[in-house]
JSON list of C-alpha atoms in Angstrom, two decimals:
[
{"chain": "A", "resi": 1, "resn": "UNK", "atom": "CA", "xyz": [-46.16, -260.27, 155.95]},
{"chain": "A", "resi": 2, "resn": "UNK", "atom": "CA", "xyz": [-48.07, -260.37, 152.30]},
{"chain": "A", "resi": 3, "resn": "UNK", "atom": "CA", "xyz": [-48.32, -259.92, 148.78]},
{"chain": "A", "resi": 4, "resn": "UNK", "atom": "CA", "xyz": [-51.55, -258.54, 147.25]},
{"chain": "A", "resi": 5, "resn": "UNK", "atom": "CA", "xyz": [-52.56, -258.46, 143.58]},
{"chain": "A", "resi": 6, "resn": "UNK", "atom": "CA", "xyz": [-56.07, -257.82, 142.60]},
{"chain": "A", "resi": 7, "resn": "UNK", "atom": "CA", "xyz": [-58.07, -260.39, 144.76]},
{"chain": "A", "resi": 8, "resn": "UNK", "atom": "CA", "xyz": [-54.92, -262.75, 145.47]},
{"chain": "A", "resi": 9, "resn": "UNK", "atom": "CA", "xyz": [-53.18, -262.58, 148.39]},
{"chain": "A", "resi": 10, "resn": "UNK", "atom": "CA", "xyz": [-50.40, -264.61, 149.63]},
{"chain": "A", "resi": 11, "resn": "UNK", "atom": "CA", "xyz": [-49.15, -264.40, 153.12]},
{"chain": "A", "resi": 12, "resn": "UNK", "atom": "CA", "xyz": [-45.65, -265.64, 154.05]},
{"chain": "A", "resi": 13, "resn": "UNK", "atom": "CA", "xyz": [-43.77, -266.14, 157.51]},
{"chain": "A", "resi": 14, "resn": "UNK", "atom": "CA", "xyz": [-40.81, -267.50, 159.47]},
{"chain": "A", "resi": 15, "resn": "UNK", "atom": "CA", "xyz": [-42.38, -269.78, 161.62]},
{"chain": "A", "resi": 16, "resn": "UNK", "atom": "CA", "xyz": [-45.53, -271.60, 161.87]},
{"chain": "A", "resi": 17, "resn": "UNK", "atom": "CA", "xyz": [-46.89, -269.36, 165.01]},
{"chain": "A", "resi": 18, "resn": "UNK", "atom": "CA", "xyz": [-46.04, -266.39, 163.08]},
{"chain": "A", "resi": 19, "resn": "UNK", "atom": "CA", "xyz": [-47.99, -267.94, 160.31]},
{"chain": "A", "resi": 20, "resn": "UNK", "atom": "CA", "xyz": [-51.11, -268.31, 162.04]},
{"chain": "A", "resi": 21, "resn": "UNK", "atom": "CA", "xyz": [-51.03, -264.60, 163.26]},
{"chain": "A", "resi": 22, "resn": "UNK", "atom": "CA", "xyz": [-50.39, -263.49, 159.98]},
{"chain": "A", "resi": 23, "resn": "UNK", "atom": "CA", "xyz": [-53.29, -265.32, 158.52]},
{"chain": "A", "resi": 24, "resn": "UNK", "atom": "CA", "xyz": [-55.51, -264.32, 161.08]},
{"chain": "A", "resi": 25, "resn": "UNK", "atom": "CA", "xyz": [-54.60, -260.62, 160.89]},
{"chain": "A", "resi": 26, "resn": "UNK", "atom": "CA", "xyz": [-55.16, -260.83, 157.00]},
{"chain": "A", "resi": 27, "resn": "UNK", "atom": "CA", "xyz": [-58.39, -262.34, 157.20]},
{"chain": "A", "resi": 28, "resn": "UNK", "atom": "CA", "xyz": [-59.71, -260.05, 160.24]},
{"chain": "A", "resi": 29, "resn": "UNK", "atom": "CA", "xyz": [-59.06, -256.87, 158.11]},
{"chain": "A", "resi": 30, "resn": "UNK", "atom": "CA", "xyz": [-61.71, -257.74, 155.08]},
{"chain": "A", "resi": 31, "resn": "UNK", "atom": "CA", "xyz": [-64.04, -259.25, 157.55]},
{"chain": "A", "resi": 32, "resn": "UNK", "atom": "CA", "xyz": [-63.95, -256.18, 159.59]},
{"chain": "A", "resi": 33, "resn": "UNK", "atom": "CA", "xyz": [-65.04, -254.29, 156.18]},
{"chain": "A", "resi": 34, "resn": "UNK", "atom": "CA", "xyz": [-67.59, -256.65, 155.52]},
{"chain": "A", "resi": 35, "resn": "UNK", "atom": "CA", "xyz": [-65.78, -258.40, 152.70]},
{"chain": "A", "resi": 36, "resn": "UNK", "atom": "CA", "xyz": [-65.67, -261.99, 152.59]},
{"chain": "A", "resi": 37, "resn": "UNK", "atom": "CA", "xyz": [-62.91, -265.03, 151.47]},
{"chain": "A", "resi": 38, "resn": "UNK", "atom": "CA", "xyz": [-63.94, -267.33, 148.80]},
{"chain": "A", "resi": 39, "resn": "UNK", "atom": "CA", "xyz": [-63.51, -270.82, 150.52]},
{"chain": "A", "resi": 40, "resn": "UNK", "atom": "CA", "xyz": [-63.08, -272.39, 147.30]},
{"chain": "A", "resi": 41, "resn": "UNK", "atom": "CA", "xyz": [-59.81, -270.22, 146.61]},
{"chain": "A", "resi": 42, "resn": "UNK", "atom": "CA", "xyz": [-58.33, -270.45, 149.86]},
{"chain": "A", "resi": 43, "resn": "UNK", "atom": "CA", "xyz": [-55.41, -272.55, 150.27]},
{"chain": "A", "resi": 44, "resn": "UNK", "atom": "CA", "xyz": [-53.88, -272.27, 153.65]},
{"chain": "A", "resi": 45, "resn": "UNK", "atom": "CA", "xyz": [-50.36, -273.38, 155.04]},
{"chain": "A", "resi": 46, "resn": "UNK", "atom": "CA", "xyz": [-48.92, -274.44, 151.86]},
{"chain": "A", "resi": 47, "resn": "UNK", "atom": "CA", "xyz": [-45.13, -274.66, 151.35]},
{"chain": "A", "resi": 48, "resn": "UNK", "atom": "CA", "xyz": [-45.29, -274.11, 147.85]},
{"chain": "A", "resi": 49, "resn": "UNK", "atom": "CA", "xyz": [-47.47, -271.96, 145.34]},
{"chain": "A", "resi": 50, "resn": "UNK", "atom": "CA", "xyz": [-47.47, -270.64, 141.88]},
{"chain": "A", "resi": 51, "resn": "UNK", "atom": "CA", "xyz": [-48.10, -267.05, 141.90]},
{"chain": "A", "resi": 52, "resn": "UNK", "atom": "CA", "xyz": [-47.97, -264.63, 138.99]},
{"chain": "A", "resi": 53, "resn": "UNK", "atom": "CA", "xyz": [-46.06, -266.84, 136.50]},
{"chain": "A", "resi": 54, "resn": "UNK", "atom": "CA", "xyz": [-43.59, -267.80, 139.72]},
{"chain": "A", "resi": 55, "resn": "UNK", "atom": "CA", "xyz": [-43.29, -270.92, 141.50]},
{"chain": "A", "resi": 56, "resn": "UNK", "atom": "CA", "xyz": [-42.62, -269.92, 144.97]},
{"chain": "A", "resi": 57, "resn": "UNK", "atom": "CA", "xyz": [-41.14, -272.75, 147.48]},
{"chain": "A", "resi": 58, "resn": "UNK", "atom": "CA", "xyz": [-38.83, -272.95, 150.49]},
{"chain": "A", "resi": 59, "resn": "UNK", "atom": "CA", "xyz": [-36.03, -273.47, 148.05]},
{"chain": "A", "resi": 60, "resn": "UNK", "atom": "CA", "xyz": [-36.92, -269.81, 146.48]},
{"chain": "A", "resi": 61, "resn": "UNK", "atom": "CA", "xyz": [-38.49, -268.03, 143.80]},
{"chain": "A", "resi": 62, "resn": "UNK", "atom": "CA", "xyz": [-38.26, -270.00, 140.34]},
{"chain": "A", "resi": 63, "resn": "UNK", "atom": "CA", "xyz": [-40.15, -269.32, 137.11]},
{"chain": "A", "resi": 64, "resn": "UNK", "atom": "CA", "xyz": [-43.14, -271.28, 136.72]},
{"chain": "A", "resi": 65, "resn": "UNK", "atom": "CA", "xyz": [-41.99, -274.43, 134.42]},
{"chain": "A", "resi": 66, "resn": "UNK", "atom": "CA", "xyz": [-45.52, -274.46, 132.89]},
{"chain": "A", "resi": 67, "resn": "UNK", "atom": "CA", "xyz": [-45.35, -271.11, 131.39]},
{"chain": "A", "resi": 68, "resn": "UNK", "atom": "CA", "xyz": [-41.90, -272.06, 129.90]},
{"chain": "A", "resi": 69, "resn": "UNK", "atom": "CA", "xyz": [-43.36, -275.23, 128.35]},
{"chain": "A", "resi": 70, "resn": "UNK", "atom": "CA", "xyz": [-46.23, -273.34, 127.05]},
{"chain": "A", "resi": 71, "resn": "UNK", "atom": "CA", "xyz": [-43.86, -270.66, 125.34]},
{"chain": "A", "resi": 72, "resn": "UNK", "atom": "CA", "xyz": [-41.44, -273.42, 124.07]},
{"chain": "A", "resi": 73, "resn": "UNK", "atom": "CA", "xyz": [-44.19, -275.35, 122.42]},
{"chain": "A", "resi": 74, "resn": "UNK", "atom": "CA", "xyz": [-45.62, -272.10, 120.33]},
{"chain": "A", "resi": 75, "resn": "UNK", "atom": "CA", "xyz": [-45.34, -273.09, 116.68]},
{"chain": "A", "resi": 76, "resn": "UNK", "atom": "CA", "xyz": [-42.50, -270.81, 114.66]},
{"chain": "A", "resi": 77, "resn": "UNK", "atom": "CA", "xyz": [-44.16, -268.51, 111.94]},
{"chain": "A", "resi": 78, "resn": "UNK", "atom": "CA", "xyz": [-43.15, -269.17, 108.50]},
{"chain": "A", "resi": 79, "resn": "UNK", "atom": "CA", "xyz": [-43.66, -265.72, 107.41]},
{"chain": "A", "resi": 80, "resn": "UNK", "atom": "CA", "xyz": [-43.87, -262.24, 108.65]},
{"chain": "A", "resi": 81, "resn": "UNK", "atom": "CA", "xyz": [-47.69, -261.94, 108.56]},
{"chain": "A", "resi": 82, "resn": "UNK", "atom": "CA", "xyz": [-48.43, -265.25, 109.80]},
{"chain": "A", "resi": 83, "resn": "UNK", "atom": "CA", "xyz": [-49.66, -265.31, 113.38]}
]
């Protein structure tokens, strides 16, 4: 139903009705503990997201292409001591 990493929560479901129930349950738990969600960081009912370097969508889980492009554009060192 969800994956939590530090202060990020990803909720997944098989249908819209199930997702609505899952979102409600996942938001109710922090509310009961007097913890609150930052609305600026909240994205509800998304069909695809980037999370922990992965692109997650209805097509599956793929590597985030922004991460790959960043690695491919790193300069090649010319010596063993060059950083």
